């Protein structure tokens, strides 16, 4: 999954994992940053990005061993890179950037902003959804990632994602 905050990535990850009877990798940053908020009342800082990236990859590697034919990831390092650049004036730690660009996935689902915004302790840019969507899209294009834009309600997104994953599984 790839896209701006509050665009249904977690919901769809869970739905797809159930559909394919597999596991899905949660967004490590949510747990990490929620703990930081709860314990320190602080939001994400540049120094948090490498521990977040390391935690995300640790989860992916652990769960890849348990996955069936498909591993669903709620996010990836390229998304962390996008947020780093968006929040920190174009800055991305070189180690994060290197690993983000070296990680490859068979397909990205870019989630569109046509679902209602749901706020929480960590989400903070409801007015910038269109700009962030464009940034995510441009990033996938810039790095030649294979992607599909998912729109519509939960059922429509799930049906489209299943169709694309099934087609990928036929190829392999």
CSV table of C-alpha atoms in Angstrom, one decimal:
chain,number,residue,atom,x,y,z
A,1,UNK,CA,0.0,0.0,0.0
A,2,UNK,CA,1.2,3.5,-0.8
A,3,UNK,CA,-0.4,6.9,-0.4
A,4,UNK,CA,-1.4,9.8,1.9
A,5,UNK,CA,-2.5,9.3,5.4
A,6,UNK,CA,-6.2,8.3,6.0
A,7,UNK,CA,-6.7,6.8,2.6
A,8,UNK,CA,-7.7,3.3,3.6
A,9,UNK,CA,-4.3,1.5,3.4
A,10,UNK,CA,-4.7,-0.4,6.7
A,11,UNK,CA,-8.3,-1.4,6.1
A,12,UNK,CA,-7.4,-2.7,2.6
A,13,UNK,CA,-4.3,-4.5,3.9
A,14,UNK,CA,-6.4,-6.4,6.4
A,15,UNK,CA,-9.1,-7.2,3.8
A,16,UNK,CA,-6.5,-8.5,1.3
A,17,UNK,CA,-4.7,-10.6,3.9
A,18,UNK,CA,-8.0,-12.2,4.8
A,19,UNK,CA,-8.9,-12.8,1.2
A,20,UNK,CA,-5.6,-14.5,0.5
A,21,UNK,CA,-5.3,-16.2,3.9
A,22,UNK,CA,-2.0,-14.7,4.5
A,23,UNK,CA,-0.4,-12.2,6.8
A,24,UNK,CA,0.0,-8.4,6.4
A,25,UNK,CA,2.7,-6.1,7.6
A,26,UNK,CA,1.4,-3.2,9.7
A,27,UNK,CA,2.8,0.3,9.5
A,28,UNK,CA,5.6,0.2,12.1
A,29,UNK,CA,5.6,4.0,12.2
A,30,UNK,CA,2.1,4.2,13.7
A,31,UNK,CA,3.1,2.1,16.7
A,32,UNK,CA,6.4,3.8,17.2
A,33,UNK,CA,5.0,7.3,16.9
A,34,UNK,CA,1.9,6.6,19.0
A,35,UNK,CA,4.2,5.4,21.8
A,36,UNK,CA,6.3,8.5,21.4
A,37,UNK,CA,3.2,10.7,21.5
A,38,UNK,CA,1.7,8.8,24.5
A,39,UNK,CA,5.0,8.9,26.5
A,40,UNK,CA,6.5,12.2,25.5
A,41,UNK,CA,3.8,14.2,23.8
A,42,UNK,CA,6.1,14.7,20.8
A,43,UNK,CA,5.6,14.1,17.2
A,44,UNK,CA,7.9,12.6,14.6
A,45,UNK,CA,11.4,14.1,14.3
A,46,UNK,CA,14.1,13.4,11.7
A,47,UNK,CA,16.0,11.3,14.2
A,48,UNK,CA,13.0,8.9,14.3
A,49,UNK,CA,13.0,8.0,10.7
A,50,UNK,CA,15.9,5.4,10.7
A,51,UNK,CA,14.5,3.5,13.7
A,52,UNK,CA,11.1,3.5,11.9
A,53,UNK,CA,12.7,2.2,8.7
A,54,UNK,CA,14.6,-0.5,10.6
A,55,UNK,CA,11.4,-1.5,12.5
A,56,UNK,CA,9.4,-1.7,9.2
A,57,UNK,CA,12.0,-3.9,7.5
A,58,UNK,CA,12.3,-6.1,10.6
A,59,UNK,CA,8.5,-6.7,10.5
A,60,UNK,CA,8.5,-7.3,6.7
A,61,UNK,CA,11.3,-9.9,7.0
A,62,UNK,CA,9.6,-11.7,10.0
A,63,UNK,CA,6.2,-11.8,8.3
A,64,UNK,CA,7.6,-12.8,4.9
A,65,UNK,CA,8.5,-16.1,6.5
A,66,UNK,CA,4.8,-16.6,7.5
A,67,UNK,CA,3.2,-15.4,4.3
A,68,UNK,CA,1.5,-17.8,1.8
A,69,UNK,CA,1.7,-16.7,-1.8
A,70,UNK,CA,1.3,-13.0,-1.0
A,71,UNK,CA,2.7,-10.6,1.5
A,72,UNK,CA,0.6,-7.5,2.0
A,73,UNK,CA,2.5,-4.4,3.3
A,74,UNK,CA,0.6,-1.5,4.8
A,75,UNK,CA,3.6,0.8,3.8
A,76,UNK,CA,7.2,0.6,2.8
A,77,UNK,CA,10.4,2.6,3.0
A,78,UNK,CA,9.7,4.6,-0.1
A,79,UNK,CA,6.6,6.0,1.7
A,80,UNK,CA,8.8,6.8,4.7
A,81,UNK,CA,11.1,8.6,2.3
A,82,UNK,CA,8.2,10.6,0.9
A,83,UNK,CA,7.1,11.7,4.3
A,84,UNK,CA,10.6,12.6,5.3
A,85,UNK,CA,10.9,14.9,2.3
A,86,UNK,CA,7.5,16.4,2.7
A,87,UNK,CA,7.9,17.2,6.4
A,88,UNK,CA,11.6,18.1,6.5
A,89,UNK,CA,12.1,20.4,3.6
A,90,UNK,CA,13.2,17.8,1.1
A,91,UNK,CA,15.6,16.1,3.5
A,92,UNK,CA,15.9,12.3,3.6
A,93,UNK,CA,18.7,10.5,5.5
A,94,UNK,CA,21.0,9.0,2.8
A,95,UNK,CA,20.8,5.5,4.5
A,96,UNK,CA,17.0,5.6,4.4
A,97,UNK,CA,17.0,6.8,0.8
A,98,UNK,CA,19.4,4.1,-0.3
A,99,UNK,CA,17.3,1.3,1.2
A,100,UNK,CA,14.0,2.8,0.0
A,101,UNK,CA,15.3,2.9,-3.6
A,102,UNK,CA,16.8,-0.6,-3.4
A,103,UNK,CA,13.6,-2.3,-2.0
A,104,UNK,CA,11.3,-3.5,-4.8
A,105,UNK,CA,7.8,-4.9,-4.6
A,106,UNK,CA,5.8,-6.6,-7.4
A,107,UNK,CA,3.0,-4.0,-7.3
A,108,UNK,CA,2.1,-0.8,-5.4
A,109,UNK,CA,-1.5,0.2,-4.7
A,110,UNK,CA,-1.7,4.0,-4.6
A,111,UNK,CA,-4.7,4.8,-2.5
A,112,UNK,CA,-6.7,7.8,-3.7
A,113,UNK,CA,-8.1,10.5,-1.4
A,114,UNK,CA,-11.8,9.8,-2.2
A,115,UNK,CA,-12.5,8.4,1.3
A,116,UNK,CA,-13.4,10.5,4.3
A,117,UNK,CA,-10.6,11.9,6.4
A,118,UNK,CA,-10.4,10.3,9.9
A,119,UNK,CA,-8.2,12.2,12.3
A,120,UNK,CA,-6.2,10.8,15.2
A,121,UNK,CA,-3.2,11.7,17.3
A,122,UNK,CA,-0.8,11.3,14.4
A,123,UNK,CA,-2.6,12.5,11.3
A,124,UNK,CA,-2.1,16.2,10.8
A,125,UNK,CA,-2.6,17.3,7.1
A,126,UNK,CA,-6.2,16.9,6.1
A,127,UNK,CA,-6.0,20.1,4.0
A,128,UNK,CA,-3.0,18.8,2.0
A,129,UNK,CA,-4.4,15.5,0.7
A,130,UNK,CA,-4.4,16.4,-3.0
A,131,UNK,CA,-0.8,17.7,-2.8
A,132,UNK,CA,0.4,14.7,-0.9
A,133,UNK,CA,-1.4,12.3,-3.3
A,134,UNK,CA,0.4,14.0,-6.3
A,135,UNK,CA,3.7,13.7,-4.5
A,136,UNK,CA,3.2,10.0,-3.9
A,137,UNK,CA,2.2,9.5,-7.5
A,138,UNK,CA,5.1,11.4,-8.8
A,139,UNK,CA,7.5,9.4,-6.6
A,140,UNK,CA,6.2,6.1,-8.0
A,141,UNK,CA,6.6,7.4,-11.5
A,142,UNK,CA,10.0,8.9,-10.9
A,143,UNK,CA,11.4,5.5,-9.6
A,144,UNK,CA,9.5,3.5,-12.2
A,145,UNK,CA,7.5,1.5,-9.8
A,146,UNK,CA,4.6,-0.6,-11.1
A,147,UNK,CA,1.4,0.8,-9.5
A,148,UNK,CA,-2.4,0.9,-9.7
A,149,UNK,CA,-4.5,3.8,-8.3
A,150,UNK,CA,-7.3,2.5,-6.2
A,151,UNK,CA,-10.5,4.5,-5.9
A,152,UNK,CA,-14.0,4.0,-4.7
A,153,UNK,CA,-15.4,2.5,-1.5
A,154,UNK,CA,-14.0,-0.4,0.4
A,155,UNK,CA,-15.6,-3.1,-1.7
A,156,UNK,CA,-14.5,-1.5,-5.0
A,157,UNK,CA,-10.9,-1.1,-3.8
A,158,UNK,CA,-10.8,-4.6,-2.6
A,159,UNK,CA,-12.2,-6.0,-5.9
A,160,UNK,CA,-9.7,-4.0,-8.0
A,161,UNK,CA,-6.8,-5.0,-5.8
A,162,UNK,CA,-7.7,-8.7,-5.9
A,163,UNK,CA,-8.0,-8.6,-9.7
A,164,UNK,CA,-4.5,-7.1,-10.0
A,165,UNK,CA,-3.0,-9.5,-7.5
A,166,UNK,CA,-4.6,-12.5,-9.1
A,167,UNK,CA,-3.2,-11.4,-12.4
A,168,UNK,CA,0.3,-11.1,-10.9
A,169,UNK,CA,-0.1,-14.6,-9.4
A,170,UNK,CA,-0.9,-16.0,-12.8
A,171,UNK,CA,2.3,-14.6,-14.2
A,172,UNK,CA,4.5,-16.1,-11.5
